[in-house]
PDB file of C-alpha atoms and ligand atoms in Angstrom:
ATOM      1  CA  MET A1170     -28.659 -46.765 -12.493  1.00  0.00           C
ATOM      2  CA  SER A1171     -24.887 -46.307 -12.447  1.00  0.00           C
ATOM      3  CA  LYS A1172     -23.567 -42.892 -13.460  1.00  0.00           C
ATOM      4  CA  ARG A1173     -20.281 -41.654 -14.827  1.00  0.00           C
ATOM      5  CA  VAL A1174     -18.817 -38.608 -13.060  1.00  0.00           C
ATOM      6  CA  LEU A1175     -15.863 -36.494 -14.151  1.00  0.00           C
ATOM      7  CA  LEU A1176     -13.737 -34.615 -11.625  1.00  0.00           C
ATOM      8  CA  ALA A1177     -12.028 -31.951 -13.756  1.00  0.00           C
ATOM      9  CA  THR A1178      -9.731 -29.744 -11.719  1.00  0.00           C
ATOM     10  CA  GLU A1179      -7.000 -27.737 -13.403  1.00  0.00           C
ATOM     11  CA  LYS A1180      -5.894 -26.894  -9.842  1.00  0.00           C
ATOM     12  CA  ALA A1181      -6.180 -30.242  -8.062  1.00  0.00           C
ATOM     13  CA  PHE A1182      -7.768 -30.883  -4.689  1.00  0.00           C
ATOM     14  CA  ALA A1183      -5.629 -32.256  -1.829  1.00  0.00           C
ATOM     15  CA  ALA A1184      -5.283 -36.061  -2.092  1.00  0.00           C
ATOM     16  CA  VAL A1185      -7.289 -36.556   1.111  1.00  0.00           C
ATOM     17  CA  ALA A1186     -10.280 -34.760  -0.466  1.00  0.00           C
ATOM     18  CA  VAL A1187     -10.034 -36.836  -3.648  1.00  0.00           C
ATOM     19  CA  LYS A1188     -10.067 -40.006  -1.509  1.00  0.00           C
ATOM     20  CA  GLY A1189     -13.286 -38.808   0.127  1.00  0.00           C
ATOM     21  CA  ILE A1190     -14.879 -38.078  -3.248  1.00  0.00           C
ATOM     22  CA  GLU A1191     -13.844 -41.536  -4.511  1.00  0.00           C
ATOM     23  CA  SER A1192     -15.423 -43.171  -1.511  1.00  0.00           C
ATOM     24  CA  ILE A1193     -18.776 -41.362  -1.937  1.00  0.00           C
ATOM     25  CA  PHE A1194     -19.013 -42.471  -5.576  1.00  0.00           C
ATOM     26  CA  ALA A1195     -17.825 -46.009  -4.770  1.00  0.00           C
ATOM     27  CA  ASP A1196     -20.656 -46.310  -2.217  1.00  0.00           C
ATOM     28  CA  ALA A1197     -23.141 -45.031  -4.796  1.00  0.00           C
ATOM     29  CA  LYS A1198     -21.670 -47.466  -7.377  1.00  0.00           C
ATOM     30  CA  TYR A1199     -20.922 -44.575  -9.729  1.00  0.00           C
ATOM     31  CA  GLU A1200     -17.858 -44.510 -11.965  1.00  0.00           C
ATOM     32  CA  LEU A1201     -15.448 -41.632 -11.226  1.00  0.00           C
ATOM     33  CA  VAL A1202     -13.083 -40.355 -13.902  1.00  0.00           C
ATOM     34  CA  LYS A1203     -10.356 -37.951 -12.768  1.00  0.00           C
ATOM     35  CA  LEU A1204      -8.787 -35.233 -14.871  1.00  0.00           C
ATOM     36  CA  GLU A1205      -6.564 -33.375 -12.415  1.00  0.00           C
ATOM     37  CA  ASN A1206      -3.892 -30.751 -13.149  1.00  0.00           C
ATOM     38  CA  TYR A1207      -4.785 -30.879 -16.835  1.00  0.00           C
ATOM     39  CA  LYS A1208      -2.841 -28.564 -19.101  1.00  0.00           C
ATOM     40  CA  SER A1209      -5.033 -28.060 -22.142  1.00  0.00           C
ATOM     41  CA  LYS A1210      -8.679 -27.366 -22.839  1.00  0.00           C
ATOM     42  CA  ALA A1211      -8.594 -30.144 -25.447  1.00  0.00           C
ATOM     43  CA  ASP A1212      -8.059 -32.649 -22.624  1.00  0.00           C
ATOM     44  CA  PHE A1213     -11.096 -31.248 -20.794  1.00  0.00           C
ATOM     45  CA  LEU A1214     -13.221 -31.321 -23.967  1.00  0.00           C
ATOM     46  CA  GLY A1215     -12.256 -34.940 -24.579  1.00  0.00           C
ATOM     47  CA  ALA A1216     -12.962 -35.985 -20.991  1.00  0.00           C
ATOM     48  CA  VAL A1217     -16.482 -34.510 -20.723  1.00  0.00           C
ATOM     49  CA  LYS A1218     -17.817 -36.725 -23.483  1.00  0.00           C
ATOM     50  CA  GLY A1219     -20.222 -39.328 -22.141  1.00  0.00           C
ATOM     51  CA  VAL A1220     -20.242 -38.190 -18.514  1.00  0.00           C
ATOM     52  CA  ASP A1221     -23.496 -37.690 -16.584  1.00  0.00           C
ATOM     53  CA  ALA A1222     -22.036 -35.341 -13.974  1.00  0.00           C
ATOM     54  CA  LEU A1223     -19.133 -32.998 -13.625  1.00  0.00           C
ATOM     55  CA  ILE A1224     -17.291 -31.545 -10.614  1.00  0.00           C
ATOM     56  CA  ILE A1225     -15.157 -28.462 -11.240  1.00  0.00           C
ATOM     57  CA  ARG A1226     -13.425 -25.645  -9.371  1.00  0.00           C
ATOM     58  CA  SER A1227     -12.551 -22.470 -11.328  1.00  0.00           C
ATOM     59  CA  ASP A1228     -12.511 -24.528 -14.536  1.00  0.00           C
ATOM     60  CA  GLU A1229     -14.362 -22.749 -17.350  1.00  0.00           C
ATOM     61  CA  VAL A1230     -17.554 -24.481 -18.406  1.00  0.00           C
ATOM     62  CA  ASP A1231     -18.384 -22.525 -21.548  1.00  0.00           C
ATOM     63  CA  LYS A1232     -20.484 -23.262 -24.633  1.00  0.00           C
ATOM     64  CA  GLU A1233     -17.781 -25.440 -26.151  1.00  0.00           C
ATOM     65  CA  VAL A1234     -17.509 -27.591 -23.030  1.00  0.00           C
ATOM     66  CA  LEU A1235     -21.297 -27.849 -22.710  1.00  0.00           C
ATOM     67  CA  GLU A1236     -21.547 -28.912 -26.349  1.00  0.00           C
ATOM     68  CA  ALA A1237     -18.838 -31.531 -25.960  1.00  0.00           C
ATOM     69  CA  ALA A1238     -20.561 -32.856 -22.819  1.00  0.00           C
ATOM     70  CA  ASP A1239     -23.170 -34.830 -24.724  1.00  0.00           C
ATOM     71  CA  SER A1240     -24.630 -36.749 -21.743  1.00  0.00           C
ATOM     72  CA  LEU A1241     -24.232 -34.153 -18.999  1.00  0.00           C
ATOM     73  CA  LYS A1242     -27.119 -33.669 -16.531  1.00  0.00           C
ATOM     74  CA  ILE A1243     -25.394 -31.794 -13.715  1.00  0.00           C
ATOM     75  CA  VAL A1244     -22.317 -29.667 -13.120  1.00  0.00           C
ATOM     76  CA  VAL A1245     -21.284 -28.796  -9.574  1.00  0.00           C
ATOM     77  CA  ARG A1246     -18.822 -26.027  -8.882  1.00  0.00           C
ATOM     78  CA  ALA A1247     -17.027 -27.183  -5.726  1.00  0.00           C
ATOM     79  CA  GLY A1248     -16.877 -23.680  -4.330  1.00  0.00           C
ATOM     80  CA  ALA A1249     -18.863 -20.465  -4.240  1.00  0.00           C
ATOM     81  CA  GLY A1250     -18.572 -18.467  -7.480  1.00  0.00           C
ATOM     82  CA  THR A1251     -20.374 -19.759 -10.551  1.00  0.00           C
ATOM     83  CA  ASP A1252     -19.110 -17.030 -12.884  1.00  0.00           C
ATOM     84  CA  ASN A1253     -16.982 -19.692 -14.628  1.00  0.00           C
ATOM     85  CA  ILE A1254     -20.084 -21.603 -15.761  1.00  0.00           C
ATOM     86  CA  LYS A1255     -22.281 -20.393 -18.606  1.00  0.00           C
ATOM     87  CA  VAL A1256     -25.344 -21.146 -16.511  1.00  0.00           C
ATOM     88  CA  ASP A1257     -27.881 -19.966 -19.097  1.00  0.00           C
ATOM     89  CA  ILE A1258     -26.454 -22.169 -21.831  1.00  0.00           C
ATOM     90  CA  ALA A1259     -26.388 -25.048 -19.344  1.00  0.00           C
ATOM     91  CA  LYS A1260     -30.061 -24.416 -18.599  1.00  0.00           C
ATOM     92  CA  GLU A1261     -30.954 -24.380 -22.318  1.00  0.00           C
ATOM     93  CA  LYS A1262     -29.247 -27.746 -22.597  1.00  0.00           C
ATOM     94  CA  GLY A1263     -31.130 -29.101 -19.581  1.00  0.00           C
ATOM     95  CA  VAL A1264     -27.998 -29.201 -17.430  1.00  0.00           C
ATOM     96  CA  VAL A1265     -28.432 -28.311 -13.761  1.00  0.00           C
ATOM     97  CA  ALA A1266     -25.667 -26.104 -12.345  1.00  0.00           C
ATOM     98  CA  MET A1267     -24.935 -25.994  -8.601  1.00  0.00           C
ATOM     99  CA  ASN A1268     -22.360 -24.591  -6.225  1.00  0.00           C
ATOM    100  CA  THR A1269     -21.422 -25.584  -2.674  1.00  0.00           C
ATOM    101  CA  PRO A1270     -21.942 -22.318  -0.770  1.00  0.00           C
ATOM    102  CA  GLY A1271     -19.997 -21.748   2.431  1.00  0.00           C
ATOM    103  CA  GLN A1272     -17.852 -24.879   2.153  1.00  0.00           C
ATOM    104  CA  ASN A1273     -14.544 -23.114   1.475  1.00  0.00           C
ATOM    105  CA  SER A1274     -15.334 -19.771   3.141  1.00  0.00           C
ATOM    106  CA  ASN A1275     -13.181 -20.147   6.221  1.00  0.00           C
ATOM    107  CA  ALA A1276     -10.082 -20.834   4.133  1.00  0.00           C
ATOM    108  CA  VAL A1277     -10.659 -17.635   2.165  1.00  0.00           C
ATOM    109  CA  ALA A1278     -11.373 -15.603   5.302  1.00  0.00           C
ATOM    110  CA  GLU A1279      -8.158 -16.792   6.952  1.00  0.00           C
ATOM    111  CA  LEU A1280      -6.164 -15.855   3.869  1.00  0.00           C
ATOM    112  CA  VAL A1281      -7.514 -12.291   4.081  1.00  0.00           C
ATOM    113  CA  PHE A1282      -5.726 -11.934   7.424  1.00  0.00           C
ATOM    114  CA  GLY A1283      -2.566 -13.637   6.178  1.00  0.00           C
ATOM    115  CA  MET A1284      -2.438 -11.068   3.391  1.00  0.00           C
ATOM    116  CA  MET A1285      -3.286  -8.127   5.660  1.00  0.00           C
ATOM    117  CA  VAL A1286      -0.513  -8.950   8.131  1.00  0.00           C
ATOM    118  CA  TYR A1287       1.953  -9.667   5.313  1.00  0.00           C
ATOM    119  CA  ILE A1288       1.380  -6.350   3.559  1.00  0.00           C
ATOM    120  CA  ALA A1289       1.105  -4.336   6.808  1.00  0.00           C
ATOM    121  CA  ARG A1290       4.573  -5.659   7.729  1.00  0.00           C
ATOM    122  CA  GLY A1291       6.097  -4.621   4.402  1.00  0.00           C
ATOM    123  CA  GLN A1292       6.166  -8.237   3.195  1.00  0.00           C
ATOM    124  CA  PHE A1293       8.575  -9.038   6.040  1.00  0.00           C
ATOM    125  CA  ASN A1294      11.265  -6.719   4.668  1.00  0.00           C
ATOM    126  CA  GLY A1295      12.829  -6.109   8.079  1.00  0.00           C
ATOM    127  CA  LYS A1296      11.522  -2.539   8.471  1.00  0.00           C
ATOM    128  CA  SER A1297       8.857  -1.469  10.997  1.00  0.00           C
ATOM    129  CA  GLY A1298       5.374  -2.084   9.689  1.00  0.00           C
ATOM    130  CA  THR A1299       1.973  -1.499  11.257  1.00  0.00           C
ATOM    131  CA  GLU A1300      -0.537  -3.579  13.238  1.00  0.00           C
ATOM    132  CA  LEU A1301      -4.124  -4.482  12.478  1.00  0.00           C
ATOM    133  CA  GLN A1302      -5.312  -3.762  16.003  1.00  0.00           C
ATOM    134  CA  GLY A1303      -7.374  -0.575  16.221  1.00  0.00           C
ATOM    135  CA  LYS A1304      -7.657  -0.216  12.424  1.00  0.00           C
ATOM    136  CA  LYS A1305     -10.965   0.081  10.615  1.00  0.00           C
ATOM    137  CA  LEU A1306     -11.847  -2.816   8.343  1.00  0.00           C
ATOM    138  CA  GLY A1307     -14.508  -2.459   5.651  1.00  0.00           C
ATOM    139  CA  ILE A1308     -16.134  -5.641   4.392  1.00  0.00           C
ATOM    140  CA  HIS A1309     -17.557  -5.144   0.923  1.00  0.00           C
ATOM    141  CA  ALA A1310     -20.387  -7.719   0.744  1.00  0.00           C
ATOM    142  CA  TYR A1311     -21.472  -9.746   3.751  1.00  0.00           C
ATOM    143  CA  GLY A1312     -21.870 -13.276   2.451  1.00  0.00           C
ATOM    144  CA  ASN A1313     -20.314 -16.431   3.892  1.00  0.00           C
ATOM    145  CA  VAL A1314     -16.742 -15.175   3.553  1.00  0.00           C
ATOM    146  CA  GLY A1315     -17.475 -11.585   4.605  1.00  0.00           C
ATOM    147  CA  ARG A1316     -19.160 -12.787   7.762  1.00  0.00           C
ATOM    148  CA  LEU A1317     -16.203 -14.966   8.772  1.00  0.00           C
ATOM    149  CA  VAL A1318     -13.821 -12.091   8.023  1.00  0.00           C
ATOM    150  CA  ALA A1319     -15.823  -9.969  10.493  1.00  0.00           C
ATOM    151  CA  LYS A1320     -15.548 -12.674  13.156  1.00  0.00           C
ATOM    152  CA  ILE A1321     -11.769 -13.053  12.803  1.00  0.00           C
ATOM    153  CA  ALA A1322     -11.249  -9.259  12.613  1.00  0.00           C
ATOM    154  CA  LYS A1323     -12.702  -8.892  16.081  1.00  0.00           C
ATOM    155  CA  GLY A1324     -10.019 -11.241  17.404  1.00  0.00           C
ATOM    156  CA  PHE A1325      -7.415  -8.903  15.905  1.00  0.00           C
ATOM    157  CA  GLY A1326      -9.053  -5.949  17.679  1.00  0.00           C
ATOM    158  CA  MET A1327     -10.153  -4.279  14.441  1.00  0.00           C
ATOM    159  CA  GLU A1328     -13.221  -2.082  14.173  1.00  0.00           C
ATOM    160  CA  VAL A1329     -15.516  -3.747  11.662  1.00  0.00           C
ATOM    161  CA  PHE A1330     -17.717  -2.001   9.078  1.00  0.00           C
ATOM    162  CA  ALA A1331     -19.761  -3.798   6.442  1.00  0.00           C
ATOM    163  CA  PHE A1332     -21.758  -2.977   3.348  1.00  0.00           C
ATOM    164  CA  ASP A1333     -24.292  -5.166   1.545  1.00  0.00           C
ATOM    165  CA  THR A1334     -27.484  -4.516  -0.367  1.00  0.00           C
ATOM    166  CA  SER A1335     -29.313  -7.651   0.770  1.00  0.00           C
ATOM    167  CA  ALA A1336     -31.780  -7.248   3.663  1.00  0.00           C
ATOM    168  CA  GLU A1337     -30.955 -10.757   4.900  1.00  0.00           C
ATOM    169  CA  LYS A1338     -27.258  -9.914   5.102  1.00  0.00           C
ATOM    170  CA  ILE A1339     -27.982  -6.662   6.919  1.00  0.00           C
ATOM    171  CA  GLU A1340     -29.802  -8.802   9.498  1.00  0.00           C
ATOM    172  CA  ASP A1341     -26.614 -10.894   9.824  1.00  0.00           C
ATOM    173  CA  MET A1342     -24.622  -7.690  10.419  1.00  0.00           C
ATOM    174  CA  LYS A1343     -26.989  -6.754  13.229  1.00  0.00           C
ATOM    175  CA  LYS A1344     -26.569 -10.183  14.827  1.00  0.00           C
ATOM    176  CA  ASP A1345     -22.786  -9.919  14.494  1.00  0.00           C
ATOM    177  CA  ASN A1346     -22.706  -6.426  15.956  1.00  0.00           C
ATOM    178  CA  VAL A1347     -20.691  -4.813  13.160  1.00  0.00           C
ATOM    179  CA  HIS A1348     -21.128  -1.228  11.942  1.00  0.00           C
ATOM    180  CA  ILE A1349     -23.749  -1.281   9.193  1.00  0.00           C
ATOM    181  CA  VAL A1350     -22.768   1.033   6.352  1.00  0.00           C
ATOM    182  CA  LYS A1351     -25.701   2.092   4.175  1.00  0.00           C
ATOM    183  CA  ASP A1352     -23.723   3.847   1.452  1.00  0.00           C
ATOM    184  CA  ILE A1353     -20.764   2.238  -0.289  1.00  0.00           C
ATOM    185  CA  VAL A1354     -19.015   5.617  -0.450  1.00  0.00           C
ATOM    186  CA  GLU A1355     -18.969   5.702   3.371  1.00  0.00           C
ATOM    187  CA  LEU A1356     -17.273   2.295   3.537  1.00  0.00           C
ATOM    188  CA  TYR A1357     -14.351   3.438   1.389  1.00  0.00           C
ATOM    189  CA  LYS A1358     -14.157   6.853   3.091  1.00  0.00           C
ATOM    190  CA  THR A1359     -14.034   5.355   6.562  1.00  0.00           C
ATOM    191  CA  CYS A1360     -11.917   2.232   6.360  1.00  0.00           C
ATOM    192  CA  ASP A1361      -8.140   1.737   6.518  1.00  0.00           C
ATOM    193  CA  TYR A1362      -8.618  -1.708   4.995  1.00  0.00           C
ATOM    194  CA  VAL A1363     -11.301  -2.768   2.537  1.00  0.00           C
ATOM    195  CA  SER A1364     -11.747  -6.480   1.835  1.00  0.00           C
ATOM    196  CA  LEU A1365     -13.695  -7.401  -1.295  1.00  0.00           C
ATOM    197  CA  HIS A1366     -16.255 -10.210  -1.192  1.00  0.00           C
ATOM    198  CA  ILE A1367     -18.494  -9.361  -4.127  1.00  0.00           C
ATOM    199  CA  PRO A1368     -19.205 -11.932  -6.837  1.00  0.00           C
ATOM    200  CA  LYS A1369     -18.278 -11.255 -10.444  1.00  0.00           C
ATOM    201  CA  THR A1370     -21.403 -10.099 -12.276  1.00  0.00           C
ATOM    202  CA  LYS A1371     -22.148  -7.628 -15.084  1.00  0.00           C
ATOM    203  CA  GLU A1372     -22.829  -4.975 -12.420  1.00  0.00           C
ATOM    204  CA  THR A1373     -19.723  -5.598 -10.320  1.00  0.00           C
ATOM    205  CA  THR A1374     -17.242  -5.865 -13.194  1.00  0.00           C
ATOM    206  CA  LYS A1375     -14.766  -2.938 -12.919  1.00  0.00           C
ATOM    207  CA  SER A1376     -16.962  -1.483 -10.164  1.00  0.00           C
ATOM    208  CA  ILE A1377     -14.015  -0.877  -7.807  1.00  0.00           C
ATOM    209  CA  ASN A1378     -12.985   2.272  -9.578  1.00  0.00           C
ATOM    210  CA  TYR A1379     -11.073   5.512  -9.084  1.00  0.00           C
ATOM    211  CA  GLY A1380     -14.095   7.229  -7.531  1.00  0.00           C
ATOM    212  CA  LEU A1381     -14.234   4.694  -4.697  1.00  0.00           C
ATOM    213  CA  LEU A1382     -10.532   4.041  -4.222  1.00  0.00           C
ATOM    214  CA  SER A1383      -9.624   7.719  -4.058  1.00  0.00           C
ATOM    215  CA  LEU A1384     -11.893   8.072  -1.006  1.00  0.00           C
ATOM    216  CA  MET A1385      -9.802   5.758   1.139  1.00  0.00           C
ATOM    217  CA  PRO A1386      -7.860   7.381   3.999  1.00  0.00           C
ATOM    218  CA  ALA A1387      -4.065   7.738   4.273  1.00  0.00           C
ATOM    219  CA  GLY A1388      -2.291   4.379   4.513  1.00  0.00           C
ATOM    220  CA  ALA A1389      -5.168   2.573   2.819  1.00  0.00           C
ATOM    221  CA  THR A1390      -5.028  -1.103   1.862  1.00  0.00           C
ATOM    222  CA  LEU A1391      -7.297  -2.956  -0.525  1.00  0.00           C
ATOM    223  CA  ILE A1392      -7.536  -6.740  -0.211  1.00  0.00           C
ATOM    224  CA  ASN A1393      -8.985  -8.801  -3.051  1.00  0.00           C
ATOM    225  CA  THR A1394      -9.778 -12.465  -2.493  1.00  0.00           C
ATOM    226  CA  ALA A1395     -12.830 -12.207  -4.779  1.00  0.00           C
ATOM    227  CA  ARG A1396     -12.362 -11.870  -8.545  1.00  0.00           C
ATOM    228  CA  VAL A1397      -9.845  -9.960 -10.645  1.00  0.00           C
ATOM    229  CA  GLU A1398     -12.571  -8.545 -12.910  1.00  0.00           C
ATOM    230  CA  VAL A1399     -14.295  -6.529 -10.163  1.00  0.00           C
ATOM    231  CA  ILE A1400     -11.336  -4.134 -10.085  1.00  0.00           C
ATOM    232  CA  CYS A1401     -10.872  -1.372 -12.628  1.00  0.00           C
ATOM    233  CA  GLU A1402      -7.143  -1.962 -13.082  1.00  0.00           C
ATOM    234  CA  GLU A1403      -6.471   1.406 -14.734  1.00  0.00           C
ATOM    235  CA  SER A1404      -8.004   3.127 -11.688  1.00  0.00           C
ATOM    236  CA  LEU A1405      -5.985   1.075  -9.235  1.00  0.00           C
ATOM    237  CA  LEU A1406      -2.742   1.650 -11.147  1.00  0.00           C
ATOM    238  CA  ARG A1407      -3.491   5.374 -11.174  1.00  0.00           C
ATOM    239  CA  ILE A1408      -4.211   5.545  -7.448  1.00  0.00           C
ATOM    240  CA  MET A1409      -1.107   3.553  -6.570  1.00  0.00           C
ATOM    241  CA  SER A1410       1.049   5.830  -8.754  1.00  0.00           C
ATOM    242  CA  GLU A1411      -0.477   8.969  -7.254  1.00  0.00           C
ATOM    243  CA  ARG A1412      -0.440   7.814  -3.626  1.00  0.00           C
ATOM    244  CA  LYS A1413       2.700   6.277  -2.156  1.00  0.00           C
ATOM    245  CA  ASP A1414       0.659   5.224   0.883  1.00  0.00           C
ATOM    246  CA  PHE A1415      -1.809   2.998  -1.013  1.00  0.00           C
ATOM    247  CA  ARG A1416      -1.350  -0.773  -0.859  1.00  0.00           C
ATOM    248  CA  TYR A1417      -2.964  -3.684  -2.660  1.00  0.00           C
ATOM    249  CA  ALA A1418      -2.847  -7.395  -1.805  1.00  0.00           C
ATOM    250  CA  THR A1419      -4.660  -9.828  -4.037  1.00  0.00           C
ATOM    251  CA  ASP A1420      -5.312 -13.542  -4.418  1.00  0.00           C
ATOM    252  CA  VAL A1421      -6.326 -13.016  -8.030  1.00  0.00           C
ATOM    253  CA  MET A1422      -3.441 -11.798 -10.165  1.00  0.00           C
ATOM    254  CA  PRO A1423      -4.151  -8.650 -12.193  1.00  0.00           C
ATOM    255  CA  GLU A1424      -3.597  -8.632 -15.934  1.00  0.00           C
ATOM    256  CA  ALA A1425      -1.163  -5.757 -15.395  1.00  0.00           C
ATOM    257  CA  HIS A1426       0.813  -7.748 -12.779  1.00  0.00           C
ATOM    258  CA  ASP A1427       4.174  -6.570 -14.156  1.00  0.00           C
ATOM    259  CA  LYS A1428       3.155  -2.919 -13.858  1.00  0.00           C
ATOM    260  CA  PHE A1429       1.850  -3.463 -10.330  1.00  0.00           C
ATOM    261  CA  LYS A1430       5.155  -5.107  -9.358  1.00  0.00           C
ATOM    262  CA  GLU A1431       6.793  -1.695  -9.804  1.00  0.00           C
ATOM    263  CA  PHE A1432       5.040  -0.632  -6.578  1.00  0.00           C
ATOM    264  CA  GLY A1433       7.361  -2.948  -4.618  1.00  0.00           C
ATOM    265  CA  ASP A1434       6.280  -3.714  -1.036  1.00  0.00           C
ATOM    266  CA  ARG A1435       2.942  -1.962  -1.579  1.00  0.00           C
ATOM    267  CA  TYR A1436       1.748  -4.727  -3.896  1.00  0.00           C
ATOM    268  CA  TYR A1437       1.396  -8.458  -3.425  1.00  0.00           C
ATOM    269  CA  ALA A1438      -0.299 -11.115  -5.563  1.00  0.00           C
ATOM    270  CA  THR A1439      -0.349 -14.850  -4.885  1.00  0.00           C
ATOM    271  CA  PRO A1440       1.172 -16.755  -7.831  1.00  0.00           C
ATOM    272  CA  LYS A1441      -1.922 -18.964  -8.045  1.00  0.00           C
ATOM    273  CA  LYS A1442      -5.330 -18.437  -6.417  1.00  0.00           C
ATOM    274  CA  MET A1443      -4.806 -19.765  -2.876  1.00  0.00           C
ATOM    275  CA  GLY A1444      -8.000 -18.738  -1.066  1.00  0.00           C
ATOM    276  CA  ALA A1445      -9.655 -22.146  -1.108  1.00  0.00           C
ATOM    277  CA  GLN A1446      -6.411 -24.142  -1.184  1.00  0.00           C
ATOM    278  CA  THR A1447      -6.542 -25.876   2.177  1.00  0.00           C
ATOM    279  CA  GLU A1448      -7.158 -29.549   2.864  1.00  0.00           C
ATOM    280  CA  GLU A1449     -10.179 -28.614   4.940  1.00  0.00           C
ATOM    281  CA  ALA A1450     -11.770 -26.469   2.222  1.00  0.00           C
ATOM    282  CA  ASN A1451     -11.005 -29.119  -0.418  1.00  0.00           C
ATOM    283  CA  ILE A1452     -12.643 -31.790   1.738  1.00  0.00           C
ATOM    284  CA  ASN A1453     -15.658 -29.620   2.572  1.00  0.00           C
ATOM    285  CA  ALA A1454     -16.318 -28.415  -0.976  1.00  0.00           C
ATOM    286  CA  GLY A1455     -15.265 -31.597  -2.811  1.00  0.00           C
ATOM    287  CA  LEU A1456     -17.322 -33.961  -0.667  1.00  0.00           C
ATOM    288  CA  ALA A1457     -20.318 -31.623  -0.686  1.00  0.00           C
ATOM    289  CA  ALA A1458     -20.168 -31.580  -4.501  1.00  0.00           C
ATOM    290  CA  ALA A1459     -20.025 -35.387  -4.641  1.00  0.00           C
ATOM    291  CA  ARG A1460     -22.942 -35.748  -2.208  1.00  0.00           C
ATOM    292  CA  GLN A1461     -24.998 -33.193  -4.130  1.00  0.00           C
ATOM    293  CA  ILE A1462     -24.528 -35.222  -7.310  1.00  0.00           C
ATOM    294  CA  VAL A1463     -25.632 -38.482  -5.665  1.00  0.00           C
ATOM    295  CA  ASP A1464     -28.612 -36.727  -4.023  1.00  0.00           C
ATOM    296  CA  PHE A1465     -29.562 -35.191  -7.361  1.00  0.00           C
ATOM    297  CA  PHE A1466     -29.673 -38.538  -9.160  1.00  0.00           C
ATOM    298  CA  GLU A1467     -31.055 -40.617  -6.289  1.00  0.00           C
ATOM    299  CA  LYS A1468     -33.532 -38.168  -4.699  1.00  0.00           C
ATOM    300  CA  GLY A1469     -34.034 -35.404  -7.262  1.00  0.00           C
ATOM    301  CA  ASP A1470     -32.533 -32.924  -4.770  1.00  0.00           C
ATOM    302  CA  VAL A1471     -31.869 -29.570  -6.463  1.00  0.00           C
ATOM    303  CA  ARG A1472     -31.363 -27.432  -3.349  1.00  0.00           C
ATOM    304  CA  PHE A1473     -28.151 -25.793  -4.537  1.00  0.00           C
ATOM    305  CA  LYS A1474     -29.255 -25.208  -8.123  1.00  0.00           C
ATOM    306  CA  VAL A1475     -28.220 -21.819  -9.520  1.00  0.00           C
ATOM    307  CA  ASN A1476     -29.803 -21.935 -13.000  1.00  0.00           C
TER     308      ASN A1476
HETATM  309  C1  3PG B2459     -14.746 -19.944  -5.001  1.00  0.00           C
HETATM  310  O1  3PG B2459     -15.466 -19.270  -5.758  1.00  0.00           O
HETATM  311  O2  3PG B2459     -15.201 -20.888  -4.339  1.00  0.00           O
HETATM  312  C2  3PG B2459     -13.312 -19.557  -4.799  1.00  0.00           C
HETATM  313  O3  3PG B2459     -12.952 -18.523  -5.649  1.00  0.00           O
HETATM  314  C3  3PG B2459     -12.330 -20.728  -4.867  1.00  0.00           C
HETATM  315  O4  3PG B2459     -11.916 -21.064  -6.161  1.00  0.00           O
HETATM  316  P1  3PG B2459     -11.012 -22.354  -6.474  1.00  0.00           P
HETATM  317  O5  3PG B2459     -11.778 -23.569  -6.107  1.00  0.00           O
HETATM  318  O6  3PG B2459     -10.717 -22.288  -7.939  1.00  0.00           O
HETATM  319  O7  3PG B2459      -9.755 -22.260  -5.653  1.00  0.00           O
END
């Protein structure tokens, strides 16, 4: 039976990805409604009424949205993190929530290096900066992005260290021949650069705190392409005020952005989250989301279900 699908993206996909999504739903004879670059939540609330499926990016799917979505059966986050979906409320309402793991990881991993080079070179201010070669890189969490970061880091001649609590991911570290760090404290103590790849959960919120950051060696740089909430901003502001050698580059703008800007070349934040903003990542994640929706309705496939 024909389905109605809403693509709701406050930060739109590249046109080429949208074309691909349209074609998947045209083949399935589903109706696709697009709400791209929307400016108000009211528009989103209005658009979810009567749809069977929803594709989102970082768009918040909270209680209000789930209540307005009176026919919704499935929501797919075209991307990795599902912290923007109230997955428990969705479950109570019988709505399946999914993500598309790994589909935008390379884009995020490449951005990590763009940001590292940019900040190591003083944001191209004309003065002598430093190189990545020979530096120690700590990867905090070894999921899809962390693993690709390790691979690229080797090309730069960096020494790679990684920390994760999952046994499966420690196996991946062994295969990839990176230094396995058993204690998080050691990662921060050892590494010139730490790149964050932890999801936002109750446990990780504000977990990057003064205790950890103060362990980092002279000339330390923290890179955040994960979530703004995992950082304890007060701690980071304190460290950056105390240590003129400490640098921070982030793809998720801190609440205290104006205060951080006072650190000049030692601080950089992208104006809008750019990690997954490549045509390739948009195609990979967007088309995977569309296929997962068709497979869910046509074959009952719930492989990527998170709730
Ligand atoms: C993700 O969780 O997949 C990334 O944070 C990308 O988010 P975006 O699709 O909103 O750019």
